Amino acid sequence: MGINPDVIARTGLELLAETGLDGLTMRLVADRLGVRAPTLYWHVKNKQHLLDAMAEVMFAEAVDGLEAPRRAEPWQDWVAGRARNLRRVLLRYRDGARVFAGTNLSGPDLPRAMELTLRTLVDAGFTLPDAARGFATLLHFTVGYTIEEQARRGEAYDTNPYRPEGLAESFDAARHPLAARAATEVFFRSDPDADFDDGLRMLLTGMAARLP
């Protein structure tokens, strides 16, 4: 098998299931590929460049087949669909959202996805600055939410602190009743899909308020 950035990135994504982001190293990737570590540096300069390449693979999966909205499709539905799809892809990989956050996407997928999103929003009546800020806000919400969602699996702990009994111990309902209820009934409830959609609706409602 030939070694190239795409092969290296996909190998890194496979290893995440075993090591998580904190345990992922260039040496482990090289060992899995059956090459010496210096060989990787011909294709990716360091771990950050490895993470960039891994993020490129995930984003390509998220926008595969991406097209403009169908005729009469509400802009809110189209934009929400893009956010949900990115979250689904990030959830496929252990620590996928942590890998994705802060990376530099330099391939053709991001500019095309951004152009389609901005065109959709501008056609809906947004100014370009509001469309751009809305795009960035939705992207950051999606990645940030998914980082927290994956953290709540507790894979970094011996005992998951997000389990219901752990939360009950962390929040004194007598002293902090609102915080205790929010933690157990809202923030850490067992339906992350519904929570994500609630957050999306709040953001999209706020965006719609900016329309002329």
Coordinates of N, CA and C in Angstrom, one line a residue:
M1 N 0.8 -1.2 0.0 CA 0.0 0.0 0.0 C 0.9 1.2 0.0
G2 N 0.6 2.2 -0.9 CA 1.4 3.4 -1.0 C 1.1 4.3 0.2
I3 N 2.1 5.1 0.7 CA 1.9 6.0 1.8 C 1.7 7.4 1.2
N4 N 0.6 8.0 1.6 CA 0.3 9.4 1.3 C -0.5 10.0 2.4
P5 N -0.8 11.3 2.4 CA -1.5 11.9 3.5 C -2.8 11.4 3.8
D6 N -3.6 11.0 2.7 CA -4.9 10.4 3.0 C -4.8 9.1 3.7
V7 N -3.9 8.2 3.3 CA -3.7 6.9 3.9 C -3.3 7.1 5.4
I8 N -2.4 8.0 5.6 CA -1.9 8.3 7.0 C -3.1 8.8 7.8
A9 N -3.9 9.7 7.3 CA -5.0 10.3 8.0 C -6.0 9.2 8.4
R10 N -6.4 8.4 7.5 CA -7.4 7.3 7.7 C -6.8 6.3 8.7
T11 N -5.5 6.1 8.7 CA -5.0 5.2 9.7 C -5.0 5.8 11.1
G12 N -4.8 7.1 11.2 CA -4.9 7.9 12.4 C -6.3 7.8 13.0
L13 N -7.3 7.9 12.1 CA -8.7 7.8 12.5 C -9.1 6.4 13.0
E14 N -8.5 5.4 12.4 CA -8.8 4.0 12.9 C -8.2 3.8 14.2
L15 N -7.0 4.4 14.5 CA -6.3 4.2 15.8 C -7.0 4.9 16.9
L16 N -7.8 6.0 16.6 CA -8.5 6.7 17.7 C -9.4 5.8 18.5
A17 N -10.0 4.8 17.9 CA -10.8 3.8 18.6 C -10.1 3.1 19.7
E18 N -8.8 2.9 19.5 CA -7.9 2.2 20.5 C -7.2 3.1 21.5
T19 N -6.8 4.3 21.0 CA -5.9 5.1 21.8 C -6.6 6.4 22.3
G20 N -7.7 6.9 21.6 CA -8.1 8.2 21.9 C -7.1 9.3 21.3
L21 N -7.5 10.5 21.4 CA -6.6 11.6 20.8 C -5.4 11.7 21.7
D22 N -5.5 11.6 23.0 CA -4.3 11.8 23.8 C -3.2 10.7 23.6
G23 N -3.7 9.5 23.2 CA -2.7 8.4 23.0 C -2.2 8.3 21.6
L24 N -2.7 9.1 20.7 CA -2.3 9.0 19.3 C -1.0 9.6 19.1
T25 N -0.1 8.9 18.5 CA 1.3 9.4 18.2 C 1.7 9.1 16.8
M26 N 2.6 9.8 16.3 CA 3.1 9.5 14.9 C 3.7 8.1 14.9
R27 N 4.4 7.7 16.0 CA 5.0 6.4 16.0 C 4.0 5.3 15.9
L28 N 2.8 5.5 16.6 CA 1.8 4.5 16.5 C 1.2 4.4 15.1
V29 N 1.1 5.5 14.4 CA 0.6 5.5 13.0 C 1.6 4.8 12.1
A30 N 2.9 5.1 12.3 CA 3.9 4.5 11.5 C 3.9 2.9 11.8
D31 N 3.8 2.5 13.0 CA 3.8 1.1 13.3 C 2.6 0.4 12.6
R32 N 1.4 1.0 12.7 CA 0.3 0.4 12.1 C 0.4 0.3 10.6
L33 N 1.1 1.2 10.0 CA 1.4 1.2 8.5 C 2.6 0.3 8.1
G34 N 3.3 -0.1 9.1 CA 4.5 -0.9 8.9 C 5.7 -0.2 8.3
V35 N 5.8 1.1 8.7 CA 6.9 1.9 8.2 C 7.6 2.5 9.4
R36 N 8.8 3.1 9.2 CA 9.5 3.8 10.2 C 8.9 5.2 10.3
A37 N 8.9 5.8 11.6 CA 8.3 7.1 11.8 C 8.8 8.2 10.9
P38 N 10.1 8.3 10.6 CA 10.6 9.3 9.7 C 9.9 9.3 8.3
T39 N 9.4 8.1 7.9 CA 8.8 8.1 6.6 C 7.5 8.9 6.6
L40 N 6.8 9.0 7.7 CA 5.6 9.8 7.8 C 5.9 11.3 7.5
Y41 N 7.1 11.7 8.0 CA 7.4 13.2 7.9 C 7.6 13.7 6.5
W42 N 7.7 12.8 5.6 CA 7.7 13.2 4.2 C 6.3 13.7 3.7
H43 N 5.3 13.2 4.5 CA 3.9 13.5 4.1 C 3.2 14.4 5.0
V44 N 3.5 14.3 6.3 CA 2.9 15.1 7.4 C 4.0 15.6 8.3
K45 N 4.1 16.9 8.5 CA 5.3 17.4 9.2 C 5.3 17.0 10.7
N46 N 4.2 17.0 11.3 CA 4.1 16.7 12.8 C 2.7 16.3 13.1
K47 N 2.4 16.2 14.4 CA 1.1 15.7 14.8 C 0.0 16.6 14.4
Q48 N 0.3 17.9 14.5 CA -0.8 18.9 14.1 C -1.2 18.7 12.7
H49 N -0.2 18.5 11.8 CA -0.5 18.3 10.4 C -1.2 17.0 10.2
L50 N -0.9 16.0 11.1 CA -1.7 14.8 11.0 C -3.1 15.0 11.4
L51 N -3.4 15.8 12.4 CA -4.8 16.1 12.8 C -5.5 16.9 11.7
D52 N -4.7 17.8 11.1 CA -5.3 18.6 9.9 C -5.8 17.6 8.9
A53 N -5.0 16.6 8.5 CA -5.3 15.7 7.5 C -6.5 14.8 7.9
M54 N -6.5 14.4 9.2 CA -7.7 13.6 9.7 C -9.0 14.4 9.7
A55 N -8.9 15.7 10.0 CA -10.0 16.6 9.9 C -10.5 16.7 8.5
E56 N -9.6 16.8 7.5 CA -10.0 16.9 6.1 C -10.8 15.7 5.7
V57 N -10.4 14.5 6.2 CA -11.1 13.3 5.8 C -12.5 13.3 6.4
M58 N -12.7 13.7 7.7 CA -14.0 13.8 8.3 C -14.9 14.8 7.6
F59 N -14.3 16.0 7.3 CA -15.1 17.0 6.6 C -15.6 16.6 5.3
A60 N -14.7 15.9 4.5 CA -15.1 15.4 3.2 C -16.2 14.4 3.3
E61 N -16.2 13.6 4.4 CA -17.3 12.7 4.6 C -18.6 13.4 4.9
A62 N -18.5 14.5 5.7 CA -19.7 15.3 6.1 C -20.3 16.0 4.9
V63 N -19.5 16.4 3.9 CA -20.1 17.2 2.8 C -20.2 16.4 1.5
D64 N -20.0 15.1 1.6 CA -20.1 14.2 0.5 C -21.5 14.3 -0.1
G65 N -21.6 14.6 -1.4 CA -22.9 14.8 -2.1 C -23.6 16.1 -1.8
L66 N -22.9 17.0 -1.1 CA -23.6 18.3 -0.8 C -24.0 19.0 -2.0
E67 N -25.3 19.4 -2.0 CA -25.9 20.2 -3.1 C -26.6 21.4 -2.5
A68 N -27.0 22.4 -3.3 CA -27.7 23.5 -2.9 C -29.1 23.1 -2.4
P69 N -29.8 23.9 -1.7 CA -31.2 23.6 -1.2 C -32.1 23.3 -2.4
R70 N -33.0 22.3 -2.2 CA -34.1 22.1 -3.2 C -35.0 23.3 -3.3
R71 N -35.7 23.4 -4.4 CA -36.6 24.5 -4.6 C -37.6 24.5 -3.5
A72 N -37.8 25.7 -2.9 CA -38.8 25.9 -1.8 C -38.4 25.3 -0.5
E73 N -37.2 24.7 -0.4 CA -36.7 24.2 0.9 C -36.3 25.3 1.8
P74 N -36.9 25.4 3.0 CA -36.5 26.5 3.9 C -35.0 26.5 4.2
W75 N -34.4 27.7 4.3 CA -33.0 27.8 4.6 C -32.7 27.2 5.9
Q76 N -33.6 27.3 6.9 CA -33.4 26.7 8.2 C -33.2 25.2 8.2
D77 N -34.0 24.6 7.4 CA -34.0 23.1 7.2 C -32.6 22.7 6.6
W78 N -32.2 23.4 5.6 CA -31.0 23.0 4.8 C -29.8 23.2 5.8
V79 N -29.7 24.4 6.4 CA -28.6 24.6 7.3 C -28.5 23.6 8.5
A80 N -29.7 23.4 9.1 CA -29.7 22.4 10.2 C -29.3 21.0 9.7
G81 N -29.6 20.7 8.5 CA -29.2 19.4 8.0 C -27.7 19.3 7.8
R82 N -27.1 20.4 7.5 CA -25.6 20.4 7.3 C -25.0 20.2 8.7
A83 N -25.5 20.9 9.7 CA -25.0 20.8 11.1 C -25.1 19.4 11.6
R84 N -26.3 18.8 11.4 CA -26.5 17.4 11.9 C -25.6 16.4 11.2
N85 N -25.4 16.6 9.9 CA -24.5 15.7 9.2 C -23.1 15.8 9.7
L86 N -22.6 17.0 10.0 CA -21.2 17.1 10.5 C -21.1 16.4 11.9
R87 N -22.1 16.6 12.7 CA -22.1 16.0 14.0 C -22.1 14.5 13.9
R88 N -22.9 13.9 13.0 CA -22.9 12.5 12.8 C -21.6 11.9 12.4
V89 N -20.9 12.6 11.6 CA -19.5 12.2 11.1 C -18.6 12.3 12.3
L90 N -18.6 13.4 13.0 CA -17.6 13.5 14.2 C -17.9 12.4 15.2
L91 N -19.1 12.0 15.4 CA -19.5 11.0 16.4 C -19.0 9.6 15.9
R92 N -18.7 9.4 14.7 CA -18.2 8.1 14.2 C -16.9 7.7 14.8
Y93 N -16.1 8.7 15.2 CA -14.7 8.5 15.7 C -14.6 8.9 17.1
R94 N -13.9 8.1 17.9 CA -13.6 8.5 19.3 C -12.8 9.8 19.2
D95 N -13.3 10.8 20.0 CA -12.6 12.1 20.1 C -12.6 12.8 18.8
G96 N -13.6 12.4 17.9 CA -13.6 13.0 16.5 C -13.7 14.5 16.6
A97 N -14.6 15.1 17.5 CA -14.8 16.5 17.5 C -13.5 17.2 18.1
R98 N -12.8 16.6 19.1 CA -11.6 17.2 19.6 C -10.5 17.2 18.5
V99 N -10.5 16.2 17.7 CA -9.5 16.2 16.6 C -9.8 17.3 15.6
F100 N -11.1 17.5 15.3 CA -11.6 18.5 14.3 C -11.4 19.9 14.8
A101 N -11.6 20.2 16.1 CA -11.5 21.5 16.6 C -10.1 22.1 16.4
G102 N -10.1 23.3 15.9 CA -8.8 24.1 15.8 C -7.9 23.6 14.6
T103 N -8.4 22.7 13.8 CA -7.6 22.3 12.7 C -7.7 23.2 11.5
N104 N -6.7 23.1 10.6 CA -6.7 23.9 9.4 C -7.1 23.1 8.2
L105 N -8.3 23.4 7.6 CA -8.8 22.7 6.4 C -8.3 23.4 5.2
S106 N -7.4 22.8 4.5 CA -6.9 23.5 3.3 C -7.3 22.9 2.0
G107 N -8.1 21.9 2.0 CA -8.6 21.3 0.7 C -9.7 22.0 0.1
P108 N -10.3 21.5 -1.0 CA -11.4 22.2 -1.7 C -12.8 22.1 -1.0
D109 N -12.9 21.2 -0.1 CA -14.2 20.9 0.5 C -14.8 22.1 1.3
L110 N -14.0 22.7 2.1 CA -14.5 23.8 3.0 C -14.9 25.0 2.1
P111 N -14.1 25.5 1.2 CA -14.5 26.6 0.4 C -15.8 26.3 -0.4
R112 N -16.0 25.1 -0.9 CA -17.3 24.8 -1.6 C -18.4 24.8 -0.7
A113 N -18.3 24.1 0.5 CA -19.4 24.1 1.5 C -19.7 25.5 2.0
M114 N -18.7 26.3 2.2 CA -18.9 27.6 2.7 C -19.6 28.5 1.7
E115 N -19.2 28.3 0.4 CA -19.9 29.1 -0.7 C -21.4 28.7 -0.8
L116 N -21.7 27.4 -0.7 CA -23.1 27.0 -0.8 C -23.9 27.5 0.4
T117 N -23.3 27.5 1.6 CA -24.0 28.0 2.8 C -24.2 29.5 2.7
L118 N -23.2 30.2 2.4 CA -23.3 31.6 2.3 C -24.3 32.0 1.2
R119 N -24.3 31.3 0.1 CA -25.2 31.6 -1.0 C -26.6 31.4 -0.6
T120 N -26.8 30.3 0.2 CA -28.2 29.9 0.7 C -28.7 31.0 1.6
L121 N -27.8 31.5 2.5 CA -28.2 32.5 3.5 C -28.4 33.9 2.8
V122 N -27.5 34.3 1.9 CA -27.7 35.5 1.2 C -28.9 35.5 0.4
D123 N -29.2 34.4 -0.3 CA -30.5 34.3 -1.1 C -31.7 34.4 -0.2
A124 N -31.6 34.0 1.1 CA -32.7 34.1 2.0 C -32.9 35.5 2.6
G125 N -31.9 36.4 2.3 CA -32.1 37.8 2.7 C -31.0 38.3 3.7
F126 N -30.1 37.5 4.1 CA -29.1 37.9 5.0 C -28.0 38.8 4.3
T127 N -27.5 39.7 5.0 CA -26.3 40.4 4.5 C -25.1 39.4 4.5
L128 N -24.1 39.7 3.8 CA -23.0 38.8 3.8 C -22.3 38.7 5.1
P129 N -22.1 39.8 5.8 CA -21.5 39.7 7.2 C -22.3 38.8 8.1
D130 N -23.7 39.0 8.1 CA -24.5 38.2 9.0 C -24.5 36.7 8.6
A131 N -24.5 36.5 7.3 CA -24.4 35.1 6.8 C -23.1 34.5 7.2
A132 N -22.0 35.2 7.1 CA -20.7 34.6 7.5 C -20.6 34.4 9.0
R133 N -21.1 35.3 9.8 CA -21.1 35.1 11.2 C -22.0 34.0 11.6
G134 N -23.2 33.8 10.9 CA -24.1 32.7 11.2 C -23.4 31.4 10.9
F135 N -22.8 31.3 9.8 CA -22.1 30.1 9.4 C -21.1 29.7 10.4
A136 N -20.2 30.7 10.9 CA -19.2 30.4 11.9 C -19.8 29.9 13.2
T137 N -20.9 30.6 13.6 CA -21.5 30.3 14.9 C -22.1 28.9 14.9
L138 N -22.8 28.5 13.8 CA -23.3 27.2 13.7 C -22.2 26.1 13.7
L139 N -21.1 26.4 13.0 CA -20.0 25.4 12.9 C -19.4 25.3 14.3
H140 N -19.2 26.4 15.0 CA -18.6 26.3 16.3 C -19.5 25.6 17.3
F141 N -20.8 25.9 17.2 CA -21.8 25.2 18.1 C -21.7 23.7 17.9
T142 N -21.7 23.3 16.6 CA -21.7 21.9 16.3 C -20.5 21.2 16.8
V143 N -19.3 21.7 16.6 CA -18.1 21.1 17.1 C -18.0 21.1 18.6
G144 N -18.4 22.3 19.2 CA -18.3 22.4 20.6 C -19.3 21.4 21.3
Y145 N -20.5 21.4 20.8 CA -21.5 20.5 21.4 C -21.0 19.0 21.3
T146 N -20.4 18.7 20.2 CA -20.0 17.3 20.0 C -18.8 16.9 20.9
I147 N -17.9 17.9 21.1 CA -16.8 17.7 22.1 C -17.4 17.3 23.4
E148 N -18.3 18.1 23.9 CA -18.9 17.8 25.2 C -19.7 16.5 25.2
E149 N -20.4 16.2 24.1 CA -21.2 15.0 24.0 C -20.2 13.8 24.1
Q150 N -19.1 13.8 23.4 CA -18.2 12.7 23.5 C -17.5 12.6 24.8
A151 N -17.2 13.7 25.4 CA -16.6 13.7 26.8 C -17.5 13.0 27.8
R152 N -18.8 13.2 27.6 CA -19.7 12.6 28.6 C -19.8 11.1 28.5
R153 N -19.1 10.5 27.5 CA -19.0 9.0 27.5 C -18.1 8.5 28.6
G154 N -17.3 9.4 29.1 CA -16.4 9.1 30.2 C -15.3 8.2 29.9
E155 N -14.9 8.1 28.6 CA -13.8 7.2 28.2 C -12.4 7.6 28.8
A156 N -12.3 8.8 29.3 CA -11.0 9.3 29.8 C -11.0 9.0 31.3
Y157 N -12.0 8.4 31.9 CA -12.1 8.2 33.4 C -12.2 6.7 33.7
D158 N -11.8 6.4 34.9 CA -12.0 5.0 35.3 C -13.5 4.8 35.6
T159 N -14.1 5.8 36.2 CA -15.6 5.8 36.4 C -16.2 7.0 35.8
N160 N -17.2 6.9 35.0 CA -17.8 8.0 34.3 C -18.4 9.0 35.3
P161 N -17.9 10.2 35.4 CA -18.5 11.1 36.3 C -19.8 11.7 35.9
Y162 N -20.2 11.4 34.6 CA -21.4 12.0 34.1 C -22.6 11.0 34.3
R163 N -22.3 9.9 34.9 CA -23.4 9.0 35.2 C -24.4 9.7 36.2
P164 N -25.7 9.3 36.2 CA -26.7 10.0 37.0 C -26.4 10.1 38.4
E165 N -25.9 9.0 39.0 CA -25.5 9.1 40.5 C -24.3 10.0 40.7
G166 N -23.4 10.1 39.8 CA -22.3 11.0 39.9 C -22.7 12.4 39.9
L167 N -23.6 12.7 39.0 CA -24.1 14.1 38.9 C -24.9 14.5 40.2
A168 N -25.7 13.5 40.7 CA -26.4 13.8 42.0 C -25.4 14.1 43.1
E169 N -24.3 13.5 43.1 CA -23.3 13.8 44.2 C -22.6 15.1 43.9
S170 N -22.5 15.5 42.7 CA -21.8 16.8 42.4 C -22.6 18.0 42.7
F171 N -23.9 17.9 42.6 CA -24.8 19.1 42.7 C -25.6 19.0 44.0
D172 N -25.5 19.9 44.9 CA -26.3 19.9 46.1 C -27.6 20.5 45.8
A173 N -28.6 19.7 45.7 CA -29.9 20.2 45.3 C -30.5 21.2 46.3
A174 N -30.1 21.0 47.5 CA -30.7 21.9 48.6 C -30.1 23.3 48.5
R175 N -28.8 23.4 48.2 CA -28.1 24.7 48.1 C -28.2 25.3 46.7
H176 N -28.2 24.5 45.7 CA -28.2 24.9 44.3 C -29.3 24.2 43.5
P177 N -30.5 24.5 43.8 CA -31.6 23.7 43.2 C -31.8 23.9 41.7
L178 N -31.5 25.1 41.2 CA -31.7 25.3 39.7 C -30.5 24.6 39.0
A179 N -29.3 24.7 39.5 CA -28.1 24.0 38.9 C -28.3 22.5 38.9
A180 N -28.8 22.0 40.0 CA -29.0 20.5 40.1 C -30.0 20.0 39.1
R181 N -31.1 20.8 39.0 CA -32.1 20.3 38.1 C -31.6 20.5 36.6
A182 N -30.9 21.6 36.3 CA -30.4 21.7 35.0 C -29.4 20.6 34.6
A183 N -28.6 20.3 35.6 CA -27.6 19.2 35.3 C -28.2 17.9 35.0
T184 N -29.2 17.6 35.8 CA -29.8 16.2 35.7 C -31.0 16.2 34.7
E185 N -31.6 17.3 34.4 CA -32.8 17.3 33.6 C -32.6 17.9 32.2
V186 N -31.5 18.7 32.1 CA -31.3 19.4 30.8 C -29.9 19.1 30.2
F187 N -28.9 19.5 30.9 CA -27.5 19.4 30.3 C -27.1 18.0 30.1
F188 N -27.4 17.1 31.0 CA -26.9 15.7 30.9 C -28.0 14.7 30.8
R189 N -29.1 15.1 30.2 CA -30.2 14.1 30.0 C -29.8 13.1 28.9
S190 N -30.6 12.1 28.7 CA -30.2 10.9 27.9 C -30.6 11.1 26.5
D191 N -30.9 12.2 26.0 CA -31.3 12.4 24.6 C -30.4 13.5 23.9
P192 N -29.2 13.2 23.6 CA -28.3 14.3 23.0 C -28.8 14.8 21.7
D193 N -29.5 13.9 20.9 CA -30.0 14.4 19.6 C -31.0 15.5 19.9
A194 N -31.9 15.3 20.8 CA -32.9 16.4 21.1 C -32.3 17.6 21.6
D195 N -31.3 17.5 22.5 CA -30.6 18.6 23.0 C -29.9 19.4 21.9
F196 N -29.3 18.7 21.0 CA -28.6 19.3 19.8 C -29.6 20.1 19.0
D197 N -30.7 19.5 18.7 CA -31.8 20.1 17.9 C -32.3 21.3 18.6
D198 N -32.5 21.3 19.9 CA -33.0 22.4 20.6 C -32.0 23.6 20.5
G199 N -30.7 23.3 20.6 CA -29.7 24.3 20.5 C -29.7 24.9 19.1
L200 N -29.8 24.1 18.1 CA -29.9 24.5 16.7 C -31.1 25.5 16.5
R201 N -32.2 25.1 17.0 CA -33.4 26.0 16.9 C -33.2 27.3 17.5
M202 N -32.6 27.3 18.7 CA -32.3 28.6 19.3 C -31.4 29.5 18.4
L203 N -30.3 28.9 17.9 CA -29.4 29.7 17.0 C -30.1 30.1 15.7
L204 N -30.9 29.2 15.1 CA -31.6 29.6 13.9 C -32.6 30.7 14.1
T205 N -33.3 30.6 15.2 CA -34.3 31.6 15.6 C -33.6 33.0 15.7
G206 N -32.5 33.0 16.4 CA -31.7 34.2 16.6 C -31.2 34.7 15.2
M207 N -30.8 33.8 14.4 CA -30.4 34.3 13.0 C -31.5 34.9 12.3
A208 N -32.7 34.3 12.3 CA -33.8 34.8 11.6 C -34.2 36.2 12.1
A209 N -34.0 36.5 13.3 CA -34.3 37.8 13.9 C -33.4 38.9 13.2
R210 N -32.3 38.5 12.6 CA -31.4 39.5 11.9 C -31.8 39.8 10.5
L211 N -32.8 39.0 10.0 CA -33.2 39.3 8.6 C -33.9 40.7 8.6
P212 N -33.7 41.4 7.5 CA -34.4 42.7 7.3 C -35.9 42.6 7.4

